[in-house]
Amino acid sequence: MDNSPASRAPFLVAKGLNKRFGGLAAVTAFSVSVDEGEIVGLIGPNGAGKTTVFNLLTGAYQPDTGSIHVAGVATRGLKPNRVTALGLARTFQNIRLFKDMTVLENAMTGFQTQCKSGVLSAVLKTRSHRDEEKRIRSDAQNLLELMGLAEKSQMLSGNLPYGEQRKLEIARALAAAPKVLLLDEPAAGMNDTESESLRQLLINIQTKFNVSLLVIEHDMAFVMGMVDRLLVLDHGLTIAEGTPAEIRSHPKVIEAYLGKDYAENDG
Amino acid sequence: MFDQAVAFWGHHLIMVGIWLTLTLSLNLINGYCGLFSLGHQGFWAAGAYAAGATVVFLPHGTGLNWLGFVLSFGVGTFVAALFGFLVGLPCLRLKGDYLAIATLGFSEILRNVVQNCSPLGSSLGLSVPNVMRDATGKIPNYFIYIALSWGMAGLTTILLRNLVRSSHGRAIQAIRDDERAAELLGVNLTSYKVLVFTSGAGVAGLAGALFANYNSFVTLEDFNFNAGVLMVVMVVLGGMGDLLGTFLATITLYFIPVLLALWLPATRIPVFYDPTQGGVVYSEIKNLWQVLFSVLLIVVVLVRPQGILKGVTLKWPKFSK
């Protein structure tokens, strides 16, 4: 691989991110770096600011202060589509598929950053455009195959069962050829068997595509069994960072998860 | 008798081709991209007046302005596309109803400007001396105009179909379904929205240019709010983002009033009671076609709100290579 200094720096580096919504400090002094091939977990109770972190990293929100570098490029102020082109893709907690499109079309839309042919050649259906479409179609078909959705490629995506909609979202995000894939609660709403197979799939994807994963998850068993490192957020603050073993015994994490909130919810 | 039939049906065939071009281009904006424009009649008018002005004002000898005629199509398209660009750029921050109001506002502003612009004939209308007519200069060559208008509609269909089935078309439909997800997949929202607005408006302008040349007269009444609403109704009933549906809805909705006015009897029936007009007021059934038309629209919207053809599997014939 390339050994130049630039490529040695972690692919995704965020430092000191702050975001306030009016009086609410959604994220405070958040820093993260994701290196090539890493799987990093981001956990925390509801409302801890996990999804806000994703929105900041992808450029959907602009941080009040702090810096983000993707592939060595400062992305603060860049639009989300530019950040995606640098190699960052994400899925959503509340599934955001294009529901009026078929499964295949959804996957093909993921290749947007790799479409080079212009509008005119699309309208006139030039040879280069048709070749590009053919390539994208077969690449998309391969991705669907990998996710086990190949047989449903002509279905409307809105008609897929919930678990498969999540998988399609992952396929669509992978289509953008990201170096870091942000997954927002990929196992939400899945039973144990389904989430176990999803975990295997994600680990396969990580090696196959050499893509780093940053995973938000509530399901502890799911996330602990796959990540190299974990960050724990509570009320926008990073209260702990470390390996799964370290996090399990971290007093602040136990308080955040099992302390007051837990007692109140169960009481 | 034959000439009359040619004039009657020829006129309507030409107008249907123009309307098809309008609804197809509006479908790109409203149906495929999900931008709710209520100002398409404004782009139509811009194209018609720009084309008319080209024919009228382009210097020419004593004869007919052939050069003006040919150029007017390009000018009409360009001017309307330019308006689409200028309107689109600031309006793209708006969504849904707000965008609809802004685009409607644009077309009303345009109407008012033309109304007060004497070189364009103000509210009296602009007379466009035209080629493609018989020796008297009064009767247009219907067959040529039918070919032009349906050629235009056909070309629009093919190009639009190519566009929506390409990577760009997927980006446009992704914006409609989920703007934020689309942007996070690398879709540049601004440039696609501007593209959609500009090209949709340009095609409407082309339709306007043909209308001005064929009709050899343009007045603001041709491009009023009702025309804009009718276009939207055609697109919605045809199914947003459905080309075949747009075809059927446009042809049906265009011809219903024509046929109703043609076939309904002239029998007078009581319609309402108004003491100030001396009691019961009568009207010919013939003149009540608008009422029937509205009832029909209400029924369709109640029965098939998703569009007449939406969900029905009807495929374009395949011209595979």
Short mmCIF file of N, CA and C in Angstrom, two decimals, chain A residues 24 52 60 65 67 97 104 108 137 145 171 186-187 194 216 248:
data_model
loop_
_atom_site.label_atom_id
_atom_site.label_comp_id
_atom_site.label_asym_id
_atom_site.label_seq_id
_atom_site.Cartn_x
_atom_site.Cartn_y
_atom_site.Cartn_z
N LEU A 24 -29.54 23.56 23.96
CA LEU A 24 -29.13 22.18 24.20
C LEU A 24 -27.76 21.91 23.58
N THR A 52 -26.39 12.79 16.03
CA THR A 52 -25.88 14.14 15.74
C THR A 52 -24.42 14.05 15.29
N ALA A 60 -24.16 16.93 7.15
CA ALA A 60 -25.58 17.30 7.18
C ALA A 60 -25.80 18.46 8.14
N THR A 65 -17.94 24.44 16.49
CA THR A 65 -16.48 24.52 16.50
C THR A 65 -15.93 23.11 16.26
N SER A 67 -12.90 20.45 14.09
CA SER A 67 -12.47 20.21 12.72
C SER A 67 -12.72 18.75 12.33
N LEU A 97 -34.95 4.77 2.47
CA LEU A 97 -34.81 4.25 1.10
C LEU A 97 -35.65 5.12 0.18
N LEU A 104 -33.29 -2.69 -7.08
CA LEU A 104 -32.12 -2.51 -7.93
C LEU A 104 -31.82 -1.03 -8.16
N MET A 108 -28.53 1.08 -7.43
CA MET A 108 -27.85 1.80 -8.51
C MET A 108 -27.65 3.27 -8.16
N ARG A 137 -25.24 -1.28 -13.37
CA ARG A 137 -26.31 -2.26 -13.15
C ARG A 137 -25.73 -3.58 -12.65
N GLU A 145 -26.61 -9.30 -4.53
CA GLU A 145 -26.28 -10.71 -4.36
C GLU A 145 -25.61 -10.92 -2.99
N ALA A 171 -26.31 -1.86 1.32
CA ALA A 171 -25.84 -2.07 -0.06
C ALA A 171 -25.73 -0.75 -0.79
N PRO A 186 -27.74 -0.49 12.79
CA PRO A 186 -28.07 -1.43 11.71
C PRO A 186 -28.91 -2.62 12.18
N ALA A 187 -28.83 -2.98 13.47
CA ALA A 187 -29.55 -4.17 13.93
C ALA A 187 -30.88 -3.83 14.59
N GLU A 194 -31.30 -12.83 13.30
CA GLU A 194 -31.07 -11.86 12.23
C GLU A 194 -29.88 -10.97 12.53
N ILE A 216 -23.19 2.86 15.25
CA ILE A 216 -24.03 3.22 16.39
C ILE A 216 -24.91 2.02 16.69
N ARG A 248 -16.85 -2.36 29.39
CA ARG A 248 -17.78 -3.13 30.21
C ARG A 248 -17.62 -2.82 31.69
#
